[in-house]
Short mmCIF file of C-alpha atoms in Angstrom, two decimals:
data_model
loop_
_atom_site.label_atom_id
_atom_site.label_comp_id
_atom_site.label_asym_id
_atom_site.label_seq_id
_atom_site.Cartn_x
_atom_site.Cartn_y
_atom_site.Cartn_z
CA MET A 1 -50.19 11.80 28.46
CA ARG A 2 -47.91 14.38 29.93
CA MET A 3 -44.91 11.82 29.61
CA LEU A 4 -45.96 11.98 26.08
CA TYR A 5 -46.77 15.79 25.13
CA TYR A 6 -42.76 15.90 26.33
CA HIS A 7 -42.19 13.23 24.47
CA ASN A 8 -43.68 14.68 21.66
CA ILE A 9 -41.80 18.30 21.85
CA ASP A 10 -38.25 16.75 22.44
CA THR A 11 -39.09 14.95 19.10
CA LEU A 12 -40.07 18.41 17.55
CA ARG A 13 -37.27 19.95 18.84
CA GLN A 14 -34.94 17.57 17.84
CA SER A 15 -36.88 17.47 14.04
CA GLN A 16 -36.63 21.39 13.95
CA LYS A 17 -32.52 21.40 14.79
CA MET A 18 -32.00 18.72 12.35
CA LYS A 19 -33.57 20.74 9.67
CA SER A 20 -31.56 23.98 10.69
CA ASP A 21 -28.02 21.95 10.90
CA GLN A 22 -28.98 21.19 7.21
CA ARG A 23 -29.36 24.79 6.06
CA LEU A 24 -26.67 25.54 7.68
CA LEU A 25 -24.11 23.15 6.04
CA LEU A 26 -26.17 23.71 2.70
CA PHE A 27 -24.92 27.45 3.20
CA SER A 28 -21.31 26.72 4.51
CA PHE A 29 -21.16 24.69 1.60
CA ILE A 30 -22.38 27.54 -0.72
CA LEU A 31 -19.98 30.08 0.61
CA ALA A 32 -17.11 27.06 -0.05
CA ALA A 33 -17.90 27.20 -3.65
CA CYS A 34 -17.85 30.79 -3.91
CA SER A 35 -14.59 31.24 -2.42
CA ILE A 36 -13.28 28.56 -4.82
CA SER A 37 -14.80 30.18 -7.95
CA LEU A 38 -13.53 33.59 -7.52
CA ILE A 39 -9.42 31.89 -7.03
CA ALA A 40 -10.65 30.54 -9.97
CA LEU A 41 -11.05 33.49 -11.89
CA LYS A 42 -7.93 35.30 -10.46
CA GLY A 43 -9.40 38.77 -10.54
CA SER A 44 -8.13 42.15 -8.45
CA GLN A 45 -7.29 42.31 -5.14
CA PHE A 46 -10.94 43.17 -4.27
CA VAL A 47 -12.34 39.39 -5.51
CA PHE A 48 -9.46 37.85 -3.51
CA ILE A 49 -10.53 40.08 -0.67
CA LEU A 50 -13.62 38.76 -0.74
CA SER A 51 -12.93 34.92 -2.04
CA GLY A 52 -10.79 34.81 1.35
CA LEU A 53 -14.07 35.84 3.61
CA PHE A 54 -16.62 33.66 2.03
CA ALA A 55 -13.90 30.84 2.85
CA LEU A 56 -13.07 31.80 6.11
CA SER A 57 -17.45 31.87 6.77
CA ALA A 58 -17.30 28.39 5.66
CA ILE A 59 -14.45 27.20 7.89
CA LEU A 60 -15.48 28.76 10.64
CA ILE A 61 -19.05 27.44 10.44
CA TRP A 62 -17.15 24.38 10.48
CA ILE A 63 -15.51 24.46 13.43
CA LEU A 64 -18.29 25.49 15.20
CA TYR A 65 -20.75 23.30 14.37
CA PHE A 66 -19.18 20.32 12.12
CA PRO A 67 -15.86 19.70 13.22
CA ASP A 68 -16.15 16.37 10.95
CA ILE A 69 -16.55 18.51 7.78
CA LEU A 70 -13.92 20.73 9.38
CA LEU A 71 -11.13 18.21 9.98
CA MET A 72 -11.86 16.20 6.22
CA VAL A 73 -11.42 19.75 4.15
CA LEU A 74 -8.02 19.80 6.78
CA ILE A 75 -6.69 16.58 5.99
CA SER A 76 -7.73 17.12 2.37
CA LEU A 77 -5.77 19.86 2.22
CA CYS A 78 -2.69 18.80 3.94
CA PHE A 79 -2.97 15.62 1.68
CA ASP A 80 -2.90 18.02 -1.31
CA VAL A 81 -6.16 16.78 -2.23
CA PHE A 82 -5.23 12.77 -2.27
CA GLY A 83 -2.18 14.39 -4.41
CA LEU A 84 -5.08 15.31 -7.51
CA PHE A 85 -3.66 18.42 -6.61
CA PRO A 86 -0.70 20.47 -4.98
CA VAL A 87 -2.62 22.23 -3.07
CA LEU A 88 0.17 23.82 -0.77
CA GLN A 89 2.64 24.57 -3.51
CA GLU A 90 -0.52 26.40 -5.74
CA LEU A 91 -2.05 28.18 -3.32
CA ARG A 92 0.99 29.25 -1.16
CA LEU A 93 0.96 32.70 0.23
CA PRO A 94 4.06 34.49 0.40
CA TRP A 95 3.14 37.34 2.26
CA ALA A 96 1.92 35.19 5.12
CA TYR A 97 5.58 33.53 5.79
CA GLY A 98 5.06 31.12 3.00
CA ALA A 99 1.81 29.95 4.76
CA THR A 100 -0.78 27.43 2.44
CA PRO A 101 -4.17 27.56 3.60
CA PRO A 102 -4.53 24.50 5.94
CA ASP A 103 -1.77 26.34 8.06
CA LEU A 104 -4.44 29.16 8.20
CA ILE A 105 -7.17 27.42 9.07
CA LEU A 106 -4.58 25.74 11.86
CA VAL A 107 -4.44 29.77 13.60
CA LEU A 108 -8.50 29.03 13.88
CA VAL A 109 -8.45 25.79 14.97
CA LEU A 110 -5.95 26.81 17.91
CA ILE A 111 -8.39 29.84 18.57
CA ALA A 112 -11.53 27.34 19.02
CA ILE A 113 -9.01 25.29 21.07
CA LEU A 114 -8.83 28.02 23.77
CA ILE A 115 -12.63 28.81 23.16
CA LYS A 116 -13.36 24.87 23.98
CA SER A 117 -11.47 24.41 26.93
CA PHE A 118 -12.53 27.12 29.63
CA ARG A 119 -16.42 26.05 28.30
CA THR A 120 -15.34 22.90 29.02
CA HIS A 121 -16.67 20.91 32.33
CA PRO A 122 -13.17 19.68 33.71
CA GLY A 123 -15.21 17.06 35.18
CA GLU A 124 -16.54 15.18 32.30
CA VAL A 125 -15.38 11.54 31.64
CA TRP A 126 -13.83 11.08 29.45
CA ARG A 127 -11.76 14.02 30.08
CA ARG A 128 -10.34 13.50 33.22
CA ASP A 129 -9.27 9.60 31.72
CA TYR A 130 -7.51 11.34 28.94
CA ARG A 131 -6.28 14.55 30.75
CA TYR A 132 -2.73 13.53 30.76
CA LEU A 133 -2.59 13.49 27.21
CA LEU A 134 -4.27 16.66 26.11
CA ARG A 135 -1.93 17.86 28.71
CA LEU A 136 1.31 16.47 26.61
CA ASN A 137 -0.13 17.50 23.32
CA PHE A 138 -0.60 20.57 24.65
CA LEU A 139 3.83 20.57 25.86
CA ILE A 140 4.37 19.44 22.64
CA VAL A 141 2.53 22.60 20.68
CA ALA A 142 3.75 25.09 22.81
CA TYR A 143 7.68 23.26 22.85
CA VAL A 144 7.61 24.12 19.21
CA ILE A 145 6.74 27.63 19.60
CA PHE A 146 9.40 28.38 21.92
CA LEU A 147 11.25 26.31 18.39
CA ILE A 148 10.46 29.09 16.34
CA VAL A 149 11.84 31.63 19.06
CA TYR A 150 15.13 29.66 19.60
CA SER A 151 15.62 28.63 16.15
CA SER A 152 14.38 32.89 14.52
CA PHE A 153 15.29 34.97 17.03
CA LEU A 154 17.20 34.24 19.78
CA THR A 155 20.18 32.21 17.32
CA GLY A 156 19.96 33.42 14.17
CA ARG A 157 19.90 30.03 12.72
CA SER A 158 17.30 30.32 10.19
CA PRO A 159 14.97 32.68 8.73
CA LEU A 160 11.43 33.34 10.28
CA ASN A 161 10.35 32.08 6.83
CA TYR A 162 11.65 28.90 6.78
CA ALA A 163 11.32 28.26 10.49
CA MET A 164 7.86 28.66 10.02
CA ARG A 165 7.12 26.69 6.57
CA ILE A 166 9.60 24.07 6.23
CA GLY A 167 9.48 23.29 10.51
CA ALA A 168 7.22 24.86 12.77
CA GLY A 169 3.68 24.56 10.78
CA HIS A 170 4.46 20.63 10.40
CA PHE A 171 4.96 20.00 14.02
CA LEU A 172 2.16 22.61 14.93
CA TYR A 173 -0.52 19.76 13.72
CA TYR A 174 -0.02 18.54 16.43
CA SER A 175 -2.59 20.43 18.18
CA THR A 176 -5.59 19.16 15.59
CA PHE A 177 -5.25 15.80 18.63
CA MET A 178 -6.66 18.77 20.62
CA TYR A 179 -9.43 19.66 18.38
CA ALA A 180 -10.75 16.24 17.93
CA MET A 181 -10.53 15.10 21.36
CA LEU A 182 -12.74 18.40 22.32
CA PHE A 183 -15.33 18.89 19.18
CA ILE A 184 -15.97 15.24 18.14
CA ASP A 185 -18.66 14.35 20.46
CA LYS A 186 -21.28 11.84 18.08
CA ARG A 187 -21.58 8.68 16.46
CA CYS A 188 -22.41 10.55 13.44
CA HIS A 189 -19.15 11.95 13.79
CA VAL A 190 -16.80 8.91 13.88
CA LYS A 191 -18.25 7.42 11.13
CA ASN A 192 -18.46 9.94 8.63
CA LEU A 193 -14.81 10.35 9.17
CA ILE A 194 -13.97 6.80 8.88
CA ASN A 195 -16.13 6.62 6.22
CA PHE A 196 -14.39 10.16 4.42
CA ILE A 197 -11.19 7.81 4.86
CA ARG A 198 -12.67 4.83 2.80
CA VAL A 199 -13.50 7.21 0.11
CA ALA A 200 -9.78 8.72 -0.05
CA GLY A 201 -8.41 5.65 0.13
CA ILE A 202 -9.97 4.21 -2.74
CA LEU A 203 -9.64 7.21 -4.54
CA VAL A 204 -5.85 6.98 -4.72
CA ALA A 205 -5.94 3.47 -5.15
CA LEU A 206 -7.91 3.45 -8.25
CA PHE A 207 -5.65 7.09 -9.41
CA SER A 208 -3.03 4.01 -8.61
CA ILE A 209 -4.42 1.05 -10.58
CA GLY A 210 -6.13 2.84 -13.66
CA SER A 211 -2.32 4.97 -14.11
CA ASN A 212 -0.87 1.38 -14.47
CA ILE A 213 -3.65 0.18 -16.72
CA LEU A 214 -3.36 3.07 -19.30
CA GLN A 215 0.48 3.13 -18.69
CA ARG A 216 0.60 7.39 -18.01
CA SER A 217 0.02 9.49 -14.95
CA ILE A 218 -4.14 10.27 -14.92
CA ILE A 219 -3.72 13.11 -13.26
CA PRO A 220 -0.59 15.36 -14.73
CA ALA A 221 -0.03 16.80 -11.32
CA ALA A 222 0.59 13.79 -9.62
CA GLY A 223 4.32 12.59 -10.09
CA SER A 224 5.67 9.11 -11.05
CA LEU A 225 8.18 6.78 -11.78
CA GLN A 226 8.61 4.29 -14.07
CA TYR A 227 10.10 0.57 -12.03
CA GLY A 228 10.35 -1.75 -14.70
CA SER A 229 6.51 -2.39 -15.76
CA ILE A 230 4.92 -0.40 -13.30
CA LEU A 231 4.03 3.34 -12.66
CA ARG A 232 4.70 3.82 -8.84
CA VAL A 233 2.43 6.63 -8.78
CA GLY A 234 3.44 9.01 -6.24
CA VAL A 235 0.36 10.16 -4.75
CA PRO A 236 -0.18 10.51 -0.64
CA GLY A 237 -2.50 8.13 -0.29
CA TYR A 238 -0.34 5.55 1.62
CA ALA A 239 -1.87 6.00 5.08
CA PHE A 240 -5.84 5.86 3.86
CA SER A 241 -5.53 2.89 2.18
CA LEU A 242 -3.21 1.33 4.87
CA PHE A 243 -6.21 2.17 7.28
CA VAL A 244 -8.42 0.62 4.86
CA ILE A 245 -6.54 -2.75 4.89
CA ILE A 246 -6.21 -2.86 8.35
CA PHE A 247 -8.56 -1.97 9.46
CA GLY A 248 -11.06 -3.43 7.00
CA TYR A 249 -9.15 -6.85 7.93
CA ILE A 250 -9.92 -6.60 11.29
CA SER A 251 -13.49 -6.18 10.98
CA GLN A 252 -13.64 -9.06 8.33
CA ILE A 253 -13.05 -11.09 11.43
CA ARG A 254 -15.12 -9.49 13.94
CA LYS A 255 -18.00 -7.88 12.13
CA SER A 256 -19.55 -4.49 13.35
CA LYS A 257 -23.04 -3.44 12.25
CA VAL A 258 -21.42 -0.06 12.33
CA ILE A 259 -19.02 0.20 9.79
CA ASN A 260 -18.91 -2.76 7.05
CA ILE A 261 -16.05 -2.84 4.58
CA THR A 262 -16.50 -5.75 2.09
CA LEU A 263 -13.28 -7.79 0.60
CA LEU A 264 -13.51 -6.27 -2.60
CA GLU A 265 -12.66 -2.43 -1.46
CA ILE A 266 -9.74 -4.13 0.78
CA ALA A 267 -8.31 -5.72 -2.30
CA VAL A 268 -8.76 -2.25 -4.73
CA ASN A 269 -7.10 -0.60 -1.81
CA LEU A 270 -4.06 -3.19 -1.39
CA VAL A 271 -3.50 -3.80 -4.81
CA GLY A 272 -3.22 0.17 -5.14
CA PHE A 273 -1.15 0.16 -1.83
CA LEU A 274 1.19 -2.50 -3.62
CA LEU A 275 1.93 -1.12 -6.94
CA TYR A 276 3.17 2.04 -5.11
CA LEU A 277 6.32 -0.80 -4.97
CA ALA A 278 7.65 0.84 -1.13
CA ARG A 279 9.38 -1.78 0.06
CA LEU A 280 9.69 -0.84 3.52
CA TRP A 281 5.94 0.12 3.40
CA ILE A 282 4.86 -3.30 2.54
CA VAL A 283 7.12 -4.33 5.54
CA SER A 284 5.20 -2.74 7.93
CA LEU A 285 1.81 -3.77 6.08
CA GLY A 286 3.17 -7.34 6.75
CA LEU A 287 4.34 -6.66 10.51
CA MET A 288 0.62 -4.84 10.89
CA LEU A 289 -1.75 -7.88 9.47
CA ILE A 290 0.93 -10.64 11.89
CA ILE A 291 0.59 -8.60 15.26
CA SER A 292 -2.81 -7.95 14.20
CA HIS A 293 -3.59 -11.34 13.79
CA LEU A 294 -1.92 -12.67 16.75
CA TYR A 295 -4.02 -10.31 19.00
CA LEU A 296 -7.65 -12.04 17.01
CA LYS A 297 -6.30 -15.47 17.73
CA GLU A 298 -8.78 -16.50 14.42
CA GLY A 299 -9.08 -15.86 11.28
CA LEU A 300 -7.00 -18.24 9.45
CA LEU A 301 -9.10 -18.89 6.51
CA LYS A 302 -10.06 -15.19 5.98
CA ILE A 303 -6.58 -14.72 5.02
CA LEU A 304 -6.84 -17.63 2.94
CA ALA A 305 -9.52 -16.29 1.28
CA PHE A 306 -8.99 -12.88 1.31
CA ALA A 307 -5.06 -13.80 -0.61
CA GLY A 308 -8.00 -15.67 -3.32
CA VAL A 309 -9.72 -12.87 -3.43
CA ILE A 310 -6.76 -9.84 -4.65
CA ALA A 311 -4.83 -12.47 -6.59
CA LEU A 312 -8.70 -12.57 -8.99
CA PHE A 313 -9.00 -9.23 -8.30
CA ALA A 314 -5.27 -9.05 -9.63
CA ILE A 315 -6.06 -11.21 -12.38
CA CYS A 316 -8.72 -9.99 -14.16
CA LEU A 317 -7.43 -6.14 -13.54
CA SER A 318 -4.98 -5.96 -16.59
CA PRO A 319 -3.27 -9.27 -17.99
CA SER A 320 -0.14 -6.54 -19.51
CA VAL A 321 0.61 -5.11 -15.98
CA VAL A 322 -0.18 -8.06 -13.35
CA THR A 323 1.95 -10.49 -15.06
CA ASN A 324 5.35 -9.02 -14.42
CA VAL A 325 4.18 -7.40 -10.81
CA GLY A 326 5.51 -10.29 -9.20
CA ALA A 327 8.28 -10.25 -11.26
CA ASP A 328 9.22 -6.42 -10.42
CA VAL A 329 8.22 -7.27 -6.98
CA PHE A 330 10.72 -9.84 -6.46
CA GLU A 331 13.45 -7.42 -8.35
CA ARG A 332 12.90 -4.83 -6.11
CA PHE A 333 13.56 -6.04 -3.11
CA ARG A 334 17.02 -8.38 -4.93
CA ALA A 335 18.13 -4.84 -6.07
CA GLY A 336 17.91 -3.34 -2.70
CA ASN A 337 19.58 -6.30 -1.68
CA GLU A 338 22.36 -6.31 -3.45
CA ASP A 339 23.12 -2.61 -3.20
CA LEU A 340 22.28 -2.57 0.55
CA ARG A 341 25.90 -5.30 0.30
CA ASP A 342 27.92 -3.37 -1.72
CA GLY A 343 26.95 0.24 -0.24
CA THR A 344 25.04 2.02 -2.41
CA SER A 345 21.63 1.98 -1.43
CA SER A 346 19.66 4.24 -0.32
CA LEU A 347 19.39 2.74 3.02
CA ASN A 348 23.86 3.04 3.14
CA LEU A 349 22.70 6.78 1.95
CA ARG A 350 20.41 7.56 4.91
CA PHE A 351 22.86 6.14 7.20
CA THR A 352 25.37 8.55 5.79
CA GLN A 353 22.85 11.80 6.59
CA ILE A 354 22.25 10.16 10.05
CA GLY A 355 25.65 10.50 10.70
CA TRP A 356 26.38 14.50 9.36
CA GLY A 357 23.29 15.06 11.22
CA TYR A 358 24.76 13.61 14.04
CA GLU A 359 27.71 15.59 14.08
CA VAL A 360 25.50 19.12 14.24
CA PHE A 361 23.15 17.48 16.62
CA LYS A 362 25.84 16.90 18.94
CA GLU A 363 26.52 20.96 18.97
CA THR A 364 22.76 21.50 20.89
CA PRO A 365 21.24 18.41 21.51
CA LEU A 366 19.19 19.59 24.13
CA PHE A 367 17.33 21.94 22.11
CA GLY A 368 18.47 20.37 18.86
CA THR A 369 19.19 22.89 15.56
CA GLY A 370 15.53 24.18 15.70
CA PHE A 371 13.64 24.80 12.21
CA ILE A 372 16.53 24.83 10.03
CA ARG A 373 16.73 24.59 6.07
CA GLU A 374 18.92 25.68 3.24
CA GLY A 375 18.92 29.55 2.65
CA SER A 376 19.88 30.03 6.09
CA PRO A 377 23.55 31.19 7.05
CA TYR A 378 23.74 28.07 9.56
CA TRP A 379 22.69 25.77 7.62
CA ASP A 380 25.85 26.81 4.93
CA LYS A 381 28.04 27.11 7.58
CA LYS A 382 27.44 23.25 8.50
CA ILE A 383 27.78 21.72 5.26
CA THR A 384 31.02 24.01 4.42
CA LYS A 385 32.11 21.73 8.29
CA TYR A 386 30.70 18.19 7.62
CA GLY A 387 29.65 18.25 3.90
CA LYS A 388 26.25 18.20 3.84
CA ALA A 389 24.44 18.89 7.19
CA VAL A 390 21.10 16.89 6.92
CA THR A 391 19.03 17.45 10.57
CA TYR A 392 15.38 18.08 8.82
CA SER A 393 14.49 15.25 5.92
CA ALA A 394 11.77 13.05 4.87
CA ASP A 395 14.03 10.03 4.66
CA PHE A 396 14.17 9.20 8.04
CA GLY A 397 11.54 10.17 10.70
CA LEU A 398 12.85 9.51 13.55
CA PHE A 399 15.72 11.08 13.31
CA SER A 400 14.68 14.38 11.78
CA ILE A 401 12.87 14.79 15.03
CA LEU A 402 15.25 14.53 17.54
CA TYR A 403 17.99 16.38 15.44
CA THR A 404 14.79 18.95 15.06
CA THR A 405 13.23 19.93 18.20
CA GLY A 406 15.68 17.88 20.10
CA LEU A 407 15.92 15.31 22.99
CA ILE A 408 12.68 17.36 24.97
CA GLY A 409 11.06 17.04 21.80
CA PHE A 410 12.24 13.83 21.01
CA GLY A 411 10.95 12.71 24.02
CA LEU A 412 7.03 14.53 24.04
CA ILE A 413 6.63 13.37 21.09
CA THR A 414 7.87 10.23 21.29
CA SER A 415 5.79 10.04 25.21
CA PHE A 416 2.74 11.43 23.23
CA ILE A 417 2.32 8.26 20.79
CA VAL A 418 3.34 5.42 23.26
CA LEU A 419 0.75 6.83 25.94
CA SER A 420 -1.44 6.77 22.91
CA ILE A 421 -1.22 3.72 22.14
CA LYS A 422 -1.16 2.27 25.69
CA GLU A 423 -4.59 4.10 26.43
CA MET A 424 -5.54 2.62 22.97
CA MET A 425 -5.01 -0.56 23.95
CA ARG A 426 -6.62 -0.50 27.26
CA VAL A 427 -9.75 0.66 25.40
CA TYR A 428 -9.57 -1.97 23.46
CA HIS A 429 -9.75 -4.65 26.47
CA LYS A 430 -12.03 -2.65 28.44
CA SER A 431 -14.88 -1.97 25.55
CA THR A 432 -17.82 -4.34 24.82
CA ASN A 433 -18.16 -2.66 21.80
CA ILE A 434 -16.96 -4.40 18.41
CA PHE A 435 -16.90 -1.15 16.21
CA VAL A 436 -14.64 -0.12 19.04
CA LYS A 437 -12.49 -2.99 19.69
CA ASN A 438 -12.05 -3.20 15.79
CA LEU A 439 -10.43 0.63 15.58
CA ALA A 440 -8.76 1.01 19.17
CA LEU A 441 -6.88 -2.36 17.90
CA GLY A 442 -6.11 -0.82 14.38
CA ALA A 443 -5.11 2.19 14.84
CA SER A 444 -2.62 1.08 17.58
CA VAL A 445 -1.12 -1.03 14.81
CA ILE A 446 -0.88 1.99 12.26
CA VAL A 447 0.50 4.61 14.17
CA GLY A 448 2.91 2.07 16.53
CA ILE A 449 3.82 1.24 13.35
CA ASP A 450 4.30 3.89 11.30
CA TYR A 451 5.64 6.33 13.75
CA PHE A 452 8.81 3.75 15.19
CA VAL A 453 9.15 1.00 11.81
CA THR A 454 8.20 3.51 8.48
CA GLN A 455 9.16 6.60 9.57
CA PHE A 456 13.04 5.34 8.95
CA ALA A 457 11.71 6.23 4.95
CA GLY A 458 9.34 9.08 5.64
CA ASN A 459 8.41 11.56 8.47
CA PHE A 460 4.89 10.74 8.87
CA PHE A 461 5.08 12.13 11.95
CA GLY A 462 7.30 15.33 11.69
CA PHE A 463 4.76 16.62 8.40
CA LYS A 464 0.97 17.86 8.01
CA TRP A 465 0.19 14.43 7.13
CA VAL A 466 0.48 13.46 11.24
CA THR A 467 -3.00 14.70 11.12
CA PHE A 468 -4.19 11.70 10.23
CA TYR A 469 -3.20 9.44 12.75
CA LEU A 470 -3.70 11.82 15.66
CA LEU A 471 -6.88 11.83 14.17
CA LEU A 472 -7.16 7.46 15.01
CA ILE A 473 -5.81 8.13 18.01
CA ALA A 474 -8.62 10.55 18.62
CA LEU A 475 -11.28 8.75 17.09
CA SER A 476 -10.65 5.12 18.48
CA LEU A 477 -10.10 7.37 22.24
CA LYS A 478 -14.08 9.04 22.21
CA SER A 479 -15.65 6.52 20.19
CA TYR A 480 -15.05 4.41 23.65
CA SER A 481 -17.09 7.65 26.02
CA ILE A 482 -19.63 7.56 22.86
CA PHE A 483 -20.86 4.40 21.82
CA GLU A 484 -20.24 2.59 25.00
CA SER A 485 -21.79 5.30 27.02
CA ALA A 486 -24.82 5.34 24.27
CA GLY A 487 -25.12 1.75 24.65
CA VAL A 488 -25.27 2.41 28.64
CA LYS A 489 -28.16 4.48 27.97
CA LYS A 490 -30.51 1.82 25.42
CA VAL A 491 -29.92 -0.78 28.65
CA ALA A 492 -30.98 2.13 31.26
CA LYS A 493 -34.14 2.57 29.45
CA SER A 494 -35.00 -1.31 28.61
#
């Protein structure tokens, strides 16, 4: 009877806490909505300050009580709300050295990390296992802070505005890994964040598909480029759709009850992904599928069925668009091959830019150039000397990281990525939970290929979009302790 009494008390407390959390979450959403409404009014200075206070209150609630919501908001802002609204341009704050809303959230995140770090017991299993990753991540952030001083005050290479807005701010986002590792501690956190990525992916894919059916950009804020009969919609949705495709494919081979991604959802994301016609991204996707298949060692029929579903979906989508898709894809690869041979391709231009940047990098190989950009005297001096001293460019991520942060920064970041992949693969081999294994494999493949291959045509790990990859790493590592410990408790009770 006494045990039943205590059980009822615990159940009552849990119910009351759940209701309290629901009220707190609703209150935070009301605060956020009020803040957005006041911003839209564009009134007096008082209205602006009041709006900021509402936003700050909502963010503080999310940081302390709803880390999954905070990460959703942060990634949404970093990705310009998936390309639907240019948040980073529209809401830039000139009085804060070109800072943007996610930058200000990042300051609060850093404070939360410090507080949580002191309150977390060092003997906890997950922290003991990943202590070296957390320390390495902290070293990256500390080194970036040093580079801000190095590039702005010690050498006078770049105004503080450029150092913070162009380079430092982007690399400081590596700290979100620590936040996710410290604050994500429930199954619902993991599932909510994965479902958020799925919603973001399907939204971007439908936007891309819809634009091609209508042959015009649905959202005026998003850029577009006509290539043959394909409208290349420039939205930052590559990472979201890619996760759905890879993780969904793996989940189709090894079914899991936690997250179920249907072939139709994979198909929509894949069609939207392919319509962008980014050659290296398509090749990277192929490599990811091949690597996934090698690890799964099964599912050939699934691949064929998957391809059939994609073909049927594409044919039903819009004959006016689909009839020339194959020809356009072939033409884009053919044109790229011809341009490569005659020296006029974007690949040749990237090699030229890499050479220019190397000439600058040779002068300061240890710390790199720091965070410089157009407008600084150092930049103008190097343009006069070398023609175009490109050191920070979204066209070649690995070289951008090397030239900007030097051998030390490149070594720290690359070591962090390699060791993270190693840990995720350890989780993959060690875990008995199908969902955890699928997530660890999918995250390892995406992070590895995107860092070492796809970055030659992008700067995913030197830009704010790195938050997505850091979240994937943290989710796959934390899910092991969250889901495995839950399973162990159930066995112990039975």
